[in-house]
PDB file of C-alpha atoms in Angstrom:
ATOM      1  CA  UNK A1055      14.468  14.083  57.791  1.00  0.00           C
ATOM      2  CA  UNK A1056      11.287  15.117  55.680  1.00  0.00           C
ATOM      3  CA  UNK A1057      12.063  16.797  52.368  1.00  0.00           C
ATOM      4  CA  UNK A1058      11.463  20.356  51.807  1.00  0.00           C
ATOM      5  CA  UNK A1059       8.883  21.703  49.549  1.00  0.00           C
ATOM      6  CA  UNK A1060       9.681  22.951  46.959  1.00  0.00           C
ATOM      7  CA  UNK A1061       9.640  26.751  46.026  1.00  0.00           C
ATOM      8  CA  UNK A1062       9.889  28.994  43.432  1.00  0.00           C
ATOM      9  CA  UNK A1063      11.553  27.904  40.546  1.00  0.00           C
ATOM     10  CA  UNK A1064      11.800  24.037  42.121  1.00  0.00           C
ATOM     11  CA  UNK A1065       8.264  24.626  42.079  1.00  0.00           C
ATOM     12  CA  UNK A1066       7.722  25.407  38.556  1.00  0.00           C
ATOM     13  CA  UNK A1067      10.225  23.269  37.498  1.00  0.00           C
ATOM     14  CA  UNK A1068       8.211  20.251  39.238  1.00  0.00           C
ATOM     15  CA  UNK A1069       4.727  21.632  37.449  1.00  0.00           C
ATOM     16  CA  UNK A1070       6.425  21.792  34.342  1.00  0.00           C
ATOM     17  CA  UNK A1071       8.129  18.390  34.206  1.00  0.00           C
ATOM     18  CA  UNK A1072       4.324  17.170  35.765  1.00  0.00           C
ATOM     19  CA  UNK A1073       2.842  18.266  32.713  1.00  0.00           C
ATOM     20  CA  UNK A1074       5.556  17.310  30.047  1.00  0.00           C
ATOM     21  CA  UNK A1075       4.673  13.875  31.262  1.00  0.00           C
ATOM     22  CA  UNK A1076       1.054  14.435  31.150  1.00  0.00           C
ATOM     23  CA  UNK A1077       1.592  15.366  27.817  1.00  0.00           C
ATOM     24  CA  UNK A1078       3.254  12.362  26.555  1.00  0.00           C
ATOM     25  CA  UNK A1079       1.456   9.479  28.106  1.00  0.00           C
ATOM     26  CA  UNK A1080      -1.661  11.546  27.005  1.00  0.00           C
ATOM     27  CA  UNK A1081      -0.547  11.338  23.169  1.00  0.00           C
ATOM     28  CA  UNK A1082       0.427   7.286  23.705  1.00  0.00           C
ATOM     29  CA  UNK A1083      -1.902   4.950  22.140  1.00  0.00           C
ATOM     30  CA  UNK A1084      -0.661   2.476  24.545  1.00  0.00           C
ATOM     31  CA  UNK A1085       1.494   0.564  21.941  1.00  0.00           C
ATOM     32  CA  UNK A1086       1.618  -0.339  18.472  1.00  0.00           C
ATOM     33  CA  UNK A1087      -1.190   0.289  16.128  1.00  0.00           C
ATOM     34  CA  UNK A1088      -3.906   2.613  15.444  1.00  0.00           C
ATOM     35  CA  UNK A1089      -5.256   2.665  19.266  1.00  0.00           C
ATOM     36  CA  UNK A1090      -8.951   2.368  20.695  1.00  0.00           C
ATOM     37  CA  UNK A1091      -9.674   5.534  20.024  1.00  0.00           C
ATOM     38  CA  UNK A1092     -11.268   5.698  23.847  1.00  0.00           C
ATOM     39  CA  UNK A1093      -9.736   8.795  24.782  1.00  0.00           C
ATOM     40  CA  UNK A1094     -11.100  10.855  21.936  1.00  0.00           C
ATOM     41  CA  UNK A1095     -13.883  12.763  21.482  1.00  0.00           C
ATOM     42  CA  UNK A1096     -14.896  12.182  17.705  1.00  0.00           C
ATOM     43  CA  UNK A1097     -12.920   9.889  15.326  1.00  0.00           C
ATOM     44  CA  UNK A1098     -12.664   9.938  11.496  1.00  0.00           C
ATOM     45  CA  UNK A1099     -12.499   7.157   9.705  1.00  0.00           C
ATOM     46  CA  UNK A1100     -12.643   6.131   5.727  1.00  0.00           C
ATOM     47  CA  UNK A1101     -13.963   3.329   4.251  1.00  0.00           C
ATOM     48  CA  UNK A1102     -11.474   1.446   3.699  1.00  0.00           C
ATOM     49  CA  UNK A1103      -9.594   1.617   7.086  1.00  0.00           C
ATOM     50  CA  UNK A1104     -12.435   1.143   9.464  1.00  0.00           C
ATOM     51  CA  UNK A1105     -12.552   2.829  13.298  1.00  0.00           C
ATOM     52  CA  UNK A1106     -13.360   1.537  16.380  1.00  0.00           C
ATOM     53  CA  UNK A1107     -15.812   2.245  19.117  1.00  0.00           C
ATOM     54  CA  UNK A1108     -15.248   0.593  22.430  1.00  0.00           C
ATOM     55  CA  UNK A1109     -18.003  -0.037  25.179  1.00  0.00           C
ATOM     56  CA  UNK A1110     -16.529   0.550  29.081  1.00  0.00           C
ATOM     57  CA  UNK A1111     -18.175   1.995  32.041  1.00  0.00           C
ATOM     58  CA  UNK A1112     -21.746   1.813  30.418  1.00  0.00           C
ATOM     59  CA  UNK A1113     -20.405   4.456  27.694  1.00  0.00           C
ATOM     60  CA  UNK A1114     -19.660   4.750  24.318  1.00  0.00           C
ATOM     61  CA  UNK A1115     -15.951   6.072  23.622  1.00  0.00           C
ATOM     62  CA  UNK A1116     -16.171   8.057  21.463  1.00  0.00           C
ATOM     63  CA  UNK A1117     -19.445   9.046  21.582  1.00  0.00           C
ATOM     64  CA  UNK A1118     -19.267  10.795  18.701  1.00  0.00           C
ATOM     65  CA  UNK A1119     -17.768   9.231  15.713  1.00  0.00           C
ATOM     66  CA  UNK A1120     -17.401  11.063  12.042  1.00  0.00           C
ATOM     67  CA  UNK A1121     -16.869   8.238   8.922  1.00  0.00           C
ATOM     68  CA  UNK A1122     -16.902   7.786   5.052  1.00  0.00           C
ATOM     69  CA  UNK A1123     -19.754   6.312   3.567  1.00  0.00           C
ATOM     70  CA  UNK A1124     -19.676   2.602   3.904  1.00  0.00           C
ATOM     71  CA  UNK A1125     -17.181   2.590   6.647  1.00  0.00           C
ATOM     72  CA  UNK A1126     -16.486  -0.646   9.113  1.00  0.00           C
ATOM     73  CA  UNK A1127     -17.390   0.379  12.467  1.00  0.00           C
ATOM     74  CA  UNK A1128     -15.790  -2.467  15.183  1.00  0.00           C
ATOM     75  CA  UNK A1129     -17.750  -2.056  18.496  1.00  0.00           C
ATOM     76  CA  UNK A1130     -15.634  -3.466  21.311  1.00  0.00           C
ATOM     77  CA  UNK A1131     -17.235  -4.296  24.743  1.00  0.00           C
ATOM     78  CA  UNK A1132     -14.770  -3.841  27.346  1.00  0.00           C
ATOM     79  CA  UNK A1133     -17.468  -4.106  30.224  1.00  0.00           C
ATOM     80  CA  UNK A1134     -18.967  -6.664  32.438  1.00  0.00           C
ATOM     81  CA  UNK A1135     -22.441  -7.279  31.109  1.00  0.00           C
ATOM     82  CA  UNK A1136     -24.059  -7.288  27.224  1.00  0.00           C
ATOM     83  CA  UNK A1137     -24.201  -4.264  25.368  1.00  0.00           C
ATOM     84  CA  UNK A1138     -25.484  -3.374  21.818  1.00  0.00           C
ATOM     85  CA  UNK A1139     -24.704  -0.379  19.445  1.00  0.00           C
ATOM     86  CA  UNK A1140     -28.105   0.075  17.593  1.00  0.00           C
ATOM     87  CA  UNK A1141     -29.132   2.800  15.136  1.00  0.00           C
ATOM     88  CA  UNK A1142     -32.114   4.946  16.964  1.00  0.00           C
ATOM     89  CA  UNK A1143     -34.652   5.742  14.041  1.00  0.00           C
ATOM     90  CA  UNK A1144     -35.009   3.076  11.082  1.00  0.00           C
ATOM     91  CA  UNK A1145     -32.365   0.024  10.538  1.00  0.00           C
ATOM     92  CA  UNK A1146     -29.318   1.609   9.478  1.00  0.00           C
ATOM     93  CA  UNK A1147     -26.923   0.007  11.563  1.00  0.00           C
ATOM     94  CA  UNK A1148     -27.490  -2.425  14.852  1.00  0.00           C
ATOM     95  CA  UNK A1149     -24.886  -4.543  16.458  1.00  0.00           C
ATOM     96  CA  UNK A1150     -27.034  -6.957  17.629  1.00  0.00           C
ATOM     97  CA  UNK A1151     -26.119  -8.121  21.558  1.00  0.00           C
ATOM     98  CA  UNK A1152     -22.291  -8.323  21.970  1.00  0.00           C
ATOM     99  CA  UNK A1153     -20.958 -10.052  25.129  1.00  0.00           C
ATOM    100  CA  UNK A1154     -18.850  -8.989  27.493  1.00  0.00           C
ATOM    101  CA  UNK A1155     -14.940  -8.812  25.782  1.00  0.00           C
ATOM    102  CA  UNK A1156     -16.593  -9.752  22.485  1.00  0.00           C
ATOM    103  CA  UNK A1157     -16.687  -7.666  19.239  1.00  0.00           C
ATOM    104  CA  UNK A1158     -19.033  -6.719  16.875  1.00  0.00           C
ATOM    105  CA  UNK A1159     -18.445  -5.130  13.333  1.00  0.00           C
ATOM    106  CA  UNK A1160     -21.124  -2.785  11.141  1.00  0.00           C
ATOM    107  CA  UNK A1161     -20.908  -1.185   7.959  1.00  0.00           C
ATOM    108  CA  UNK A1162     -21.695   2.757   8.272  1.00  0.00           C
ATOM    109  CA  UNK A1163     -24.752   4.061   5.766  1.00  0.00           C
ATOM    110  CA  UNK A1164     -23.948   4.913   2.479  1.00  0.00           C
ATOM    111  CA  UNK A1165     -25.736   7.948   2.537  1.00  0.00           C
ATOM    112  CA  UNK A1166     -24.499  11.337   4.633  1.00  0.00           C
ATOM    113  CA  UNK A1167     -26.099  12.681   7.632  1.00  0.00           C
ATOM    114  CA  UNK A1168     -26.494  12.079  11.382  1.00  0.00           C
ATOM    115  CA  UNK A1169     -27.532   8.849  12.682  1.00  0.00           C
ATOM    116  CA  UNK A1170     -27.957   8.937  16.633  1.00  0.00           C
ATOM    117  CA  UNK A1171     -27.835   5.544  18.198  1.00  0.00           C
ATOM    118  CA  UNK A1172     -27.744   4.155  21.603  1.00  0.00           C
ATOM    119  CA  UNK A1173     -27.655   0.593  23.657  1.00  0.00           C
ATOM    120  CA  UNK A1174     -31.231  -1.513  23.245  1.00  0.00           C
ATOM    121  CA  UNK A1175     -30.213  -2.352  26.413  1.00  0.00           C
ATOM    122  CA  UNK A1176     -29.183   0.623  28.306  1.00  0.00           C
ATOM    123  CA  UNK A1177     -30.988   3.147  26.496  1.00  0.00           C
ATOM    124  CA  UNK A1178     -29.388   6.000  28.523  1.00  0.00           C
ATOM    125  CA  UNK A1179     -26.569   5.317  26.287  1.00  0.00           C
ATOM    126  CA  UNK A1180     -26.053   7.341  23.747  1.00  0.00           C
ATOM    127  CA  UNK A1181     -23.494   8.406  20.571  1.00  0.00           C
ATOM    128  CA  UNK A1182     -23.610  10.282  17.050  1.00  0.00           C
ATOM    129  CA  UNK A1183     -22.552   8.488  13.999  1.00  0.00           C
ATOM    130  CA  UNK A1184     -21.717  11.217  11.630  1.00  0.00           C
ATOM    131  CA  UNK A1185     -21.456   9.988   7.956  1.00  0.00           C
ATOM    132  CA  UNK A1186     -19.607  12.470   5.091  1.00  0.00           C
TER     133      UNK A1186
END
Protein backbone atom coordinates (compact mmCIF):
# COMPACT_ATOMS: atom_id res chain seq x y z
CA UNK A 1 0.00 0.00 0.00
CA UNK A 2 1.47 3.45 -1.27
CA UNK A 3 2.06 6.02 1.45
CA UNK A 4 -0.02 9.00 1.80
CA UNK A 5 1.13 12.43 1.14
CA UNK A 6 1.59 14.31 3.42
CA UNK A 7 -0.60 17.38 4.47
CA UNK A 8 -0.71 20.19 6.44
CA UNK A 9 1.39 20.23 9.25
CA UNK A 10 3.18 16.66 8.01
CA UNK A 11 3.79 18.84 5.22
CA UNK A 12 5.55 21.58 6.86
CA UNK A 13 7.05 19.50 9.18
CA UNK A 14 8.76 17.53 6.12
CA UNK A 15 9.86 21.18 4.47
CA UNK A 16 11.18 22.16 7.61
CA UNK A 17 13.26 19.12 8.58
CA UNK A 18 14.28 19.34 4.42
CA UNK A 19 15.80 22.50 5.07
CA UNK A 20 17.36 21.99 8.63
CA UNK A 21 19.38 19.47 6.73
CA UNK A 22 20.08 21.71 3.91
CA UNK A 23 21.30 23.91 6.34
CA UNK A 24 23.80 21.78 7.96
CA UNK A 25 25.47 19.90 5.20
CA UNK A 26 25.54 23.44 3.57
CA UNK A 27 27.74 24.88 6.59
CA UNK A 28 30.09 21.39 6.49
CA UNK A 29 33.44 21.87 5.11
CA UNK A 30 33.40 18.27 4.42
CA UNK A 31 35.79 17.37 7.35
CA UNK A 32 38.55 18.63 9.25
CA UNK A 33 40.36 21.75 8.35
CA UNK A 34 39.86 25.03 6.86
CA UNK A 35 37.85 23.61 3.63
CA UNK A 36 38.26 24.46 -0.23
CA UNK A 37 36.56 27.30 0.02
CA UNK A 38 34.54 26.08 -3.39
CA UNK A 39 31.26 26.86 -2.20
CA UNK A 40 31.90 30.49 -1.43
CA UNK A 41 31.59 33.40 -3.17
CA UNK A 42 34.64 35.62 -1.98
CA UNK A 43 37.22 34.43 0.62
CA UNK A 44 39.48 36.46 2.97
CA UNK A 45 42.57 35.52 3.69
CA UNK A 46 45.82 37.12 5.64
CA UNK A 47 49.16 36.73 4.97
CA UNK A 48 50.16 34.54 7.03
CA UNK A 49 47.40 31.84 6.71
CA UNK A 50 47.10 31.62 2.99
CA UNK A 51 43.53 30.67 1.01
CA UNK A 52 42.80 28.50 -1.55
CA UNK A 53 41.30 28.67 -4.98
CA UNK A 54 40.30 25.45 -6.60
CA UNK A 55 39.86 24.88 -10.48
CA UNK A 56 36.59 22.37 -11.36
CA UNK A 57 34.18 22.50 -14.14
CA UNK A 58 36.35 25.06 -16.18
CA UNK A 59 35.71 27.67 -13.18
CA UNK A 60 37.37 29.37 -10.65
CA UNK A 61 35.76 28.79 -7.03
CA UNK A 62 35.71 31.42 -5.72
CA UNK A 63 35.86 33.64 -8.32
CA UNK A 64 36.31 36.32 -6.31
CA UNK A 65 38.86 36.19 -3.65
CA UNK A 66 39.69 39.26 -1.04
CA UNK A 67 43.52 38.85 0.72
CA UNK A 68 46.26 40.72 2.78
CA UNK A 69 49.08 41.98 1.05
CA UNK A 70 51.56 39.28 0.38
CA UNK A 71 49.15 36.51 0.89
CA UNK A 72 49.79 32.64 -0.39
CA UNK A 73 47.23 31.91 -2.84
CA UNK A 74 47.17 27.71 -3.46
CA UNK A 75 45.39 27.12 -6.85
CA UNK A 76 44.07 23.56 -6.89
CA UNK A 77 43.02 21.90 -10.24
CA UNK A 78 40.37 19.53 -9.60
CA UNK A 79 39.56 19.10 -13.45
CA UNK A 80 40.50 16.91 -16.28
CA UNK A 81 42.77 18.97 -18.47
CA UNK A 82 45.65 21.93 -17.64
CA UNK A 83 44.62 25.04 -16.27
CA UNK A 84 46.54 28.25 -15.22
CA UNK A 85 45.59 31.17 -12.82
CA UNK A 86 47.38 34.19 -14.50
CA UNK A 87 47.20 37.89 -13.57
CA UNK A 88 45.37 39.78 -16.71
CA UNK A 89 47.32 43.20 -17.04
CA UNK A 90 51.21 43.25 -16.08
CA UNK A 91 53.01 40.20 -14.06
CA UNK A 92 51.63 40.33 -10.75
CA UNK A 93 50.82 36.91 -10.19
CA UNK A 94 50.73 33.74 -12.84
CA UNK A 95 50.53 30.14 -11.92
CA UNK A 96 52.19 28.96 -14.68
CA UNK A 97 50.35 25.54 -16.29
CA UNK A 98 49.14 23.27 -13.42
CA UNK A 99 48.07 19.70 -14.34
CA UNK A 100 45.22 18.05 -13.78
CA UNK A 101 45.02 17.17 -9.60
CA UNK A 102 48.22 19.20 -9.26
CA UNK A 103 48.73 22.44 -7.22
CA UNK A 104 50.17 25.55 -7.68
CA UNK A 105 51.03 28.28 -5.00
CA UNK A 106 51.44 32.40 -5.62
CA UNK A 107 52.18 35.12 -3.44
CA UNK A 108 49.33 37.96 -3.68
CA UNK A 109 50.81 41.75 -4.59
CA UNK A 110 51.98 43.74 -1.98
CA UNK A 111 50.24 46.62 -3.02
CA UNK A 112 46.11 47.10 -2.68
CA UNK A 113 43.74 47.12 -5.46
CA UNK A 114 41.98 44.84 -7.96
CA UNK A 115 43.84 42.48 -10.01
CA UNK A 116 41.45 40.56 -12.54
CA UNK A 117 42.93 37.37 -13.81
CA UNK A 118 41.82 34.50 -15.84
CA UNK A 119 43.13 30.95 -17.43
CA UNK A 120 45.95 31.55 -20.44
CA UNK A 121 44.32 28.73 -21.49
CA UNK A 122 40.67 29.15 -21.26
CA UNK A 123 40.47 32.73 -21.36
CA UNK A 124 36.67 32.71 -20.76
CA UNK A 125 37.73 32.09 -17.31
CA UNK A 126 37.67 34.59 -15.18
CA UNK A 127 38.12 35.79 -11.16
CA UNK A 128 38.96 39.05 -9.02
CA UNK A 129 41.85 39.03 -6.72
CA UNK A 130 41.07 41.75 -4.32
CA UNK A 131 44.17 42.84 -2.24
CA UNK A 132 43.59 45.16 1.23
Amino acid sequence: MPLPFPTGAARLATAACALALTALVGCSDGGGGGGDGATESATRSSASGGTQVTIKDFKFEPASLTVSPGAKVTVVNKDSTTHTLTASKGSSFDTGDIAPGKSATFTAPSTAGDFPYSCTIHPFMKGTLTVE
